CSV table of C-alpha atoms in Angstrom, one decimal:
chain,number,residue,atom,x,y,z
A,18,UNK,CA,-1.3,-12.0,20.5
A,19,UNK,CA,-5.0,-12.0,21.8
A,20,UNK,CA,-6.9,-14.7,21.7
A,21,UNK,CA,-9.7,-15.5,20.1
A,22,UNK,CA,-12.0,-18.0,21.0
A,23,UNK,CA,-13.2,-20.7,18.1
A,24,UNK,CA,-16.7,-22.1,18.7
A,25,UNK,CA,-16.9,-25.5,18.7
A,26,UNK,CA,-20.6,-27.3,16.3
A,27,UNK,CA,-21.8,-27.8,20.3
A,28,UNK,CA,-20.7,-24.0,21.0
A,29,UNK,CA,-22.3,-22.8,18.3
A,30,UNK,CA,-25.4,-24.4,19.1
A,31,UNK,CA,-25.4,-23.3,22.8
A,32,UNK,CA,-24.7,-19.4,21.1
A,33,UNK,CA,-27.8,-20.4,18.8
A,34,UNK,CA,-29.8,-20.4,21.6
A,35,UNK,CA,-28.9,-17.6,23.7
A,36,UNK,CA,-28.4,-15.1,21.0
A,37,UNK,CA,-32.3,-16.3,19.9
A,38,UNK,CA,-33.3,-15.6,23.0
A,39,UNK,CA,-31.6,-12.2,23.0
A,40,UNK,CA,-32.9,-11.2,19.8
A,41,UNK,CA,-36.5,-12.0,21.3
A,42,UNK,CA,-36.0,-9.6,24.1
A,43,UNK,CA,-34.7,-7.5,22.0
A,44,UNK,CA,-38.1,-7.6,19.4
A,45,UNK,CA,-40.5,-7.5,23.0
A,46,UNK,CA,-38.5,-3.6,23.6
A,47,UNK,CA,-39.2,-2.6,20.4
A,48,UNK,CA,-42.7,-3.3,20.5
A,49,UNK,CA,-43.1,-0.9,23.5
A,50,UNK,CA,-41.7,2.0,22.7
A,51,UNK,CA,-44.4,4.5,22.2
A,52,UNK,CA,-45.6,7.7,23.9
A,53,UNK,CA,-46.3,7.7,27.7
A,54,UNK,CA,-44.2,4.1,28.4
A,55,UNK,CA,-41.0,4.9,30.7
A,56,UNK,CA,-37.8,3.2,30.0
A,57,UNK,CA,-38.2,1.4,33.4
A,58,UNK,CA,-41.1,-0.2,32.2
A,59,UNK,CA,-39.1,-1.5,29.1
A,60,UNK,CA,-36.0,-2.6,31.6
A,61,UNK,CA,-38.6,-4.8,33.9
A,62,UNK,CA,-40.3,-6.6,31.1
A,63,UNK,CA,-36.8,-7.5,29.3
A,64,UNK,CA,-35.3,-8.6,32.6
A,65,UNK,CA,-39.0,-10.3,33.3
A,66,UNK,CA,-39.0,-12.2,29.6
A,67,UNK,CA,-35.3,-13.0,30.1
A,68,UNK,CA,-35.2,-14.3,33.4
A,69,UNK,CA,-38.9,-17.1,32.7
A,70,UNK,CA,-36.4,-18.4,30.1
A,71,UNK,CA,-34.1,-19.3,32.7
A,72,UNK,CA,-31.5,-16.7,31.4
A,73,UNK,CA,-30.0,-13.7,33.0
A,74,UNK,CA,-29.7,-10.4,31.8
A,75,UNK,CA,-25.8,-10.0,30.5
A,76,UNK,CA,-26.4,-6.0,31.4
A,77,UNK,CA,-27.7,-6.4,34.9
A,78,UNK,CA,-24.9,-5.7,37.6
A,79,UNK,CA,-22.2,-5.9,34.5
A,80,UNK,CA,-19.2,-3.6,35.8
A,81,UNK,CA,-21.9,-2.6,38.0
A,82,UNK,CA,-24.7,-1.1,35.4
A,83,UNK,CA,-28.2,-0.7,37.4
A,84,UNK,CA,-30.4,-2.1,34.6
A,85,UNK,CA,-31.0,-5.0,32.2
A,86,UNK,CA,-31.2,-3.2,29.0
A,87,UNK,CA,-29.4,-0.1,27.8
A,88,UNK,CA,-32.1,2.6,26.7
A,89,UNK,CA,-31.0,5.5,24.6
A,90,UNK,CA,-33.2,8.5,23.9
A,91,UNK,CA,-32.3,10.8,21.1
A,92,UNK,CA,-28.8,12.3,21.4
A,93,UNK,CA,-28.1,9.4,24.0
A,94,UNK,CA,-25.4,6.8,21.8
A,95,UNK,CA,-25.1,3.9,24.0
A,96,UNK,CA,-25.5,2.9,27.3
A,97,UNK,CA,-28.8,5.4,28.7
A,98,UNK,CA,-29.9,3.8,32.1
A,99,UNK,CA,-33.3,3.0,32.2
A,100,UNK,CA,-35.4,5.3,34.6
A,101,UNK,CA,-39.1,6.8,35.2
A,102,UNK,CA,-38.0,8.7,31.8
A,103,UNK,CA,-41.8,8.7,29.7
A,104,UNK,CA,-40.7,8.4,26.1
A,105,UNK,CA,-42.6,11.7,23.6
A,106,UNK,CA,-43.7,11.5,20.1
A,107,UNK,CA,-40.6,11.9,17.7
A,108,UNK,CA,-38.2,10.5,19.7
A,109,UNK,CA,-35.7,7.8,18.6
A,110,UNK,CA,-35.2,5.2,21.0
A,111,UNK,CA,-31.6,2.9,20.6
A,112,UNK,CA,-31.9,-0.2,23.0
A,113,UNK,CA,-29.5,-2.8,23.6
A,114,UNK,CA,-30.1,-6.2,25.4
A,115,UNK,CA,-27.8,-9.3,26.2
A,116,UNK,CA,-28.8,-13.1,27.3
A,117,UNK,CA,-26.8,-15.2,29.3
A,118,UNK,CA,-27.9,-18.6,28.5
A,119,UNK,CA,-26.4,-22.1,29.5
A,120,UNK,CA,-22.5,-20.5,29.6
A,121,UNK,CA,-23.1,-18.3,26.3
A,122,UNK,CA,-24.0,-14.7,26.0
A,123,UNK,CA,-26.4,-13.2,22.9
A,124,UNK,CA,-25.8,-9.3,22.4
A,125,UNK,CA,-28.2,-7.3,20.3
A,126,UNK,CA,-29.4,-3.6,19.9
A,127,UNK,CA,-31.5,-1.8,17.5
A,128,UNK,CA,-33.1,2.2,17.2
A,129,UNK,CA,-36.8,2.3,17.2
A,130,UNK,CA,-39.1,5.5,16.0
A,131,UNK,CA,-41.7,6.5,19.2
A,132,UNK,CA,-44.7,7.1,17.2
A,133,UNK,CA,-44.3,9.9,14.5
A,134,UNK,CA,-40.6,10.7,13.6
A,135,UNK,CA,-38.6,13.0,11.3
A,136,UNK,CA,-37.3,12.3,7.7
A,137,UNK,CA,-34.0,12.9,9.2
A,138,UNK,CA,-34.5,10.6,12.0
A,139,UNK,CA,-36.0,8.1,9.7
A,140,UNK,CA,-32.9,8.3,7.5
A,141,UNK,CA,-30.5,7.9,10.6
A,142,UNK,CA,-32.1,4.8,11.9
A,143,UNK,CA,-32.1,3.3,8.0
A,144,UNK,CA,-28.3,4.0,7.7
A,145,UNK,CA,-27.0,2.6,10.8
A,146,UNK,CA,-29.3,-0.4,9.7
A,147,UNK,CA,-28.1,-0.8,6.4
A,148,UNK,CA,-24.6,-0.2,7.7
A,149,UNK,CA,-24.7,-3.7,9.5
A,150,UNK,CA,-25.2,-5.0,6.3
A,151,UNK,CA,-22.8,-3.1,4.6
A,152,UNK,CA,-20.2,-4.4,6.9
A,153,UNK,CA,-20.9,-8.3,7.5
A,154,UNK,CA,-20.8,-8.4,4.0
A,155,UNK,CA,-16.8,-8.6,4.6
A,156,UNK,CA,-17.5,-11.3,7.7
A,157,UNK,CA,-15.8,-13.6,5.5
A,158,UNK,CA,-13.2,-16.0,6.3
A,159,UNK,CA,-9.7,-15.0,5.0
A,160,UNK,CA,-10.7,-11.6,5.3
A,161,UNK,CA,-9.7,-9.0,8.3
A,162,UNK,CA,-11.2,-7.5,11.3
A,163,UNK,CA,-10.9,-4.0,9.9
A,164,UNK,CA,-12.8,-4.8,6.6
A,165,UNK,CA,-16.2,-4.8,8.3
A,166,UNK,CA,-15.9,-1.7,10.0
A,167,UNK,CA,-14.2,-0.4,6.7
A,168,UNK,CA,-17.3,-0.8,4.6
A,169,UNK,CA,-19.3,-0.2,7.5
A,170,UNK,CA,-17.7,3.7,7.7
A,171,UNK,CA,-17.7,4.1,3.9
A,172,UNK,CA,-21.2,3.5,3.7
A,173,UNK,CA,-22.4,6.0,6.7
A,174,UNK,CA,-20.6,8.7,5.4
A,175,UNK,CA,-21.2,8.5,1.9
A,176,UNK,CA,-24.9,9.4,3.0
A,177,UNK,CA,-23.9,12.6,5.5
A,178,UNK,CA,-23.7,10.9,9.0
A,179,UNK,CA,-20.9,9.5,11.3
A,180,UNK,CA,-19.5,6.9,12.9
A,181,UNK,CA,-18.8,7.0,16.8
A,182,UNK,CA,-14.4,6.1,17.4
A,183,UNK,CA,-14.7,5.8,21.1
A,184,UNK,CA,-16.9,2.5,21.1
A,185,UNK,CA,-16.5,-0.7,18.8
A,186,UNK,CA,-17.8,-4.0,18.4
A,187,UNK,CA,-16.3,-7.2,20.3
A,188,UNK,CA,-16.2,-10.9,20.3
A,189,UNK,CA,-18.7,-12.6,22.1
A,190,UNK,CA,-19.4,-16.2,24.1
A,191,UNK,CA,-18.5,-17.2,27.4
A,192,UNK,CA,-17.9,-13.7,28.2
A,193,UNK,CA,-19.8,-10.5,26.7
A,194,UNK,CA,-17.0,-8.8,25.7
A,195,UNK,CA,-14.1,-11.3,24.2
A,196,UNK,CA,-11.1,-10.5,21.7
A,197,UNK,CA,-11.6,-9.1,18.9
A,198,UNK,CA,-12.7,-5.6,19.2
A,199,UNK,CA,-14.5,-4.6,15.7
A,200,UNK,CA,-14.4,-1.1,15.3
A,201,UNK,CA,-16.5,0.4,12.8
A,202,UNK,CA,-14.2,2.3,10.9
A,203,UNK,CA,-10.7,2.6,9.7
A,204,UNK,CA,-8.8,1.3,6.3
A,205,UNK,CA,-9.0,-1.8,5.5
A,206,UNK,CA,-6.8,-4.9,5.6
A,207,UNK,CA,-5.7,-4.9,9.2
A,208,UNK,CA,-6.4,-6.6,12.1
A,209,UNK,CA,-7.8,-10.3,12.9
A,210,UNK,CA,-8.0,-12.8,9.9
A,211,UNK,CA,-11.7,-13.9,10.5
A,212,UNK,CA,-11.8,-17.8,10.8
A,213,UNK,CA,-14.9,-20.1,10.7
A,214,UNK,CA,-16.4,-20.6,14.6
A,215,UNK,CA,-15.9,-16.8,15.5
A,216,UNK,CA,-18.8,-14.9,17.2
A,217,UNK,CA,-18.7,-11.5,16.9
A,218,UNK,CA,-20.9,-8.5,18.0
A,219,UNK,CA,-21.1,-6.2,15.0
A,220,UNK,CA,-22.7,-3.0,16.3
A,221,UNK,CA,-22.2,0.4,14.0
A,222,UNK,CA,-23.1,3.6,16.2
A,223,UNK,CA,-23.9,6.7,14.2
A,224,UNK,CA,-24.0,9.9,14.8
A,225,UNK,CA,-26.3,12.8,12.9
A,226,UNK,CA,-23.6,15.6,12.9
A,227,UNK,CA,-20.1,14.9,14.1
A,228,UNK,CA,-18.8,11.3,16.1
A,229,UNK,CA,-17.7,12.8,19.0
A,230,UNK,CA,-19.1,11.9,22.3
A,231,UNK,CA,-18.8,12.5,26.0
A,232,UNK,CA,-20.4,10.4,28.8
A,233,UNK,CA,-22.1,11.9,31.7
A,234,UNK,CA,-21.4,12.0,35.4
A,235,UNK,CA,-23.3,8.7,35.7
A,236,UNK,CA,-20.3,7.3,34.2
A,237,UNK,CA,-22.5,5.3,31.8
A,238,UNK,CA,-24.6,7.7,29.7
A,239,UNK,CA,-22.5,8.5,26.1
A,240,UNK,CA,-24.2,11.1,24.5
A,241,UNK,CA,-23.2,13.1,21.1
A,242,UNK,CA,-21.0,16.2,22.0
A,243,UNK,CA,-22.7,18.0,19.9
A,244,UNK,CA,-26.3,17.1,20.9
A,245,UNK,CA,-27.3,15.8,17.4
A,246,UNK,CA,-29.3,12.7,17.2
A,247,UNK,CA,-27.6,8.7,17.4
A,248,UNK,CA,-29.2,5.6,16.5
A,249,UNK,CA,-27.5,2.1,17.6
A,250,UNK,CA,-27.7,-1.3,15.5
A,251,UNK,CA,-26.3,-4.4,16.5
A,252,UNK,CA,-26.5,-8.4,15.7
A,253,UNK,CA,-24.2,-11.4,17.0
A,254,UNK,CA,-22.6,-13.0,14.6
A,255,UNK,CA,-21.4,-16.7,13.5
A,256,UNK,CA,-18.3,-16.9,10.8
A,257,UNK,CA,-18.8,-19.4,8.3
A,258,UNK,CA,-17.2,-20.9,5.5
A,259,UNK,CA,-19.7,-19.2,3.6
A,260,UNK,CA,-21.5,-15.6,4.3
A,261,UNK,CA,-21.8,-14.9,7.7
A,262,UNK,CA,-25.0,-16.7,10.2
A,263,UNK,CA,-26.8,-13.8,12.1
A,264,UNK,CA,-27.0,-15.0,15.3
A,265,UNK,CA,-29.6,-13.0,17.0
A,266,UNK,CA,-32.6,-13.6,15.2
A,267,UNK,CA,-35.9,-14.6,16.5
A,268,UNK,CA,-37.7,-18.0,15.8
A,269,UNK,CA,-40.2,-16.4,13.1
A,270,UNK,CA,-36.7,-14.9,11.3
A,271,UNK,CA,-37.0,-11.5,12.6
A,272,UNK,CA,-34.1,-9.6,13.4
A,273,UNK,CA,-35.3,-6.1,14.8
């Protein structure tokens, strides 16, 4: 059996921190995607705001990934390496950031609209958003693993879009990735029983047209296999005794 690391009150406190700090860096991306600004640019300032906080980057060297924060343009899923890429009018741009802070890691992502978007983009980036929600709603203790990405995959293809299969959501603490995956679809009533003190990345990828992907010769890049467009939404969580404490938020309460 896997295990599954329990946060301690001093664990959860130490998460606390990081993931705010994540969720921060997270919110300073967001407020630079517009025409003209490369991805690069985005990358240094996030490793820049991370690293005066005395944190590191969780992305930067991680199984060997060149950058600080994934950046994903469009059809790109997950995982676009940042470059001297300039972002256009009407793109959608997914980007995912980590903190590693005093032993705990924060993971966080969200989809942002570069300037003027499409309805159809506009709906995309909504759905995964509102998918989270969907799902944390079952981040309950007693409940299961698979009941978050249950609702999560009920409620993304009830309104015409798709849920990516070959990436889910994870644990998280001491290490970025820890037991137990959380995929984001599947029936319900399987997996983990969700106990108070787990952290969890909950992170719904979704697709315009169908979920398959394919990643690129760079070994990183996942884009859609059929070139339709993906947004990306992810918080760390806390399981309570109660509903579920979303970790990455930023001091004023802000969570994109």
């Amino acid at each position: 059996m896997e295990f599954i690391s329990i946060k301690s009150p001093r664990e959860m406190e130490q998460m606390r921190r990081a993931c705010r700090l994540t969720a921060a860096a997270r919110a300073l991306a967001g407020s630079m995607v517009r025409p003209g600004v490369s991805t690069l640019e985005i990358d240094t300032a996030v490793r820049k705001f991370i690293e005066s906080h005395g944190a590191k980057p969780s992305f930067l060297g991680y199984g060997g990934f060149p950058g600080s924060a994934c950046i994903s343009i469009n059809e790109v899923v997950i995982h676009g390496i940042p470059d001297h890429r300039r972002l256009k009018e009407g793109d959608i741009v997914s980007v995912d950031v980590g903190a590693f802070l005093d032993g705990f890691h924060g993971d966080c992502a969200a989809t942002y609209a570069c300037g003027t978007i499409s309805e159809e983009a506009e709906r995309l980036i909504a759905v995964t958003q509102q998918s989270f929600w969907e799902g944390i709603q079952f981040a309950r203790s007693g409940n299961r693993i698979s009941d978050i990405g249950h609702a999560v995959q009920q409620y993304v293809e009830r309104n015409g879009f798709s849920v990516v299969r070959d990436f889910v959501g994870h644990g998280v603490g001491h290490k970025l990735h820890e037991a137990p995956e959380v995929p984001n679809y599947g029936a319900a009533g399987h997996g983990a029983r969700l106990q108070p003190g787990m952290t969890l990345a909950v992170e719904p990828m979704v697709c315009a047209g169908h979920w398959e992907v394919r990643v690129l010769q760079d070994k990183w890049t996942t884009v859609t296999a059929d070139g339709s467009l993906a947004a990306h939404y992810e918080n760390s969580i806390l399981v309570t005794d109660g509903e579920p404490e979303i970790l990455t938020v930023t001091e004023d309460g802000a969570y994109v």
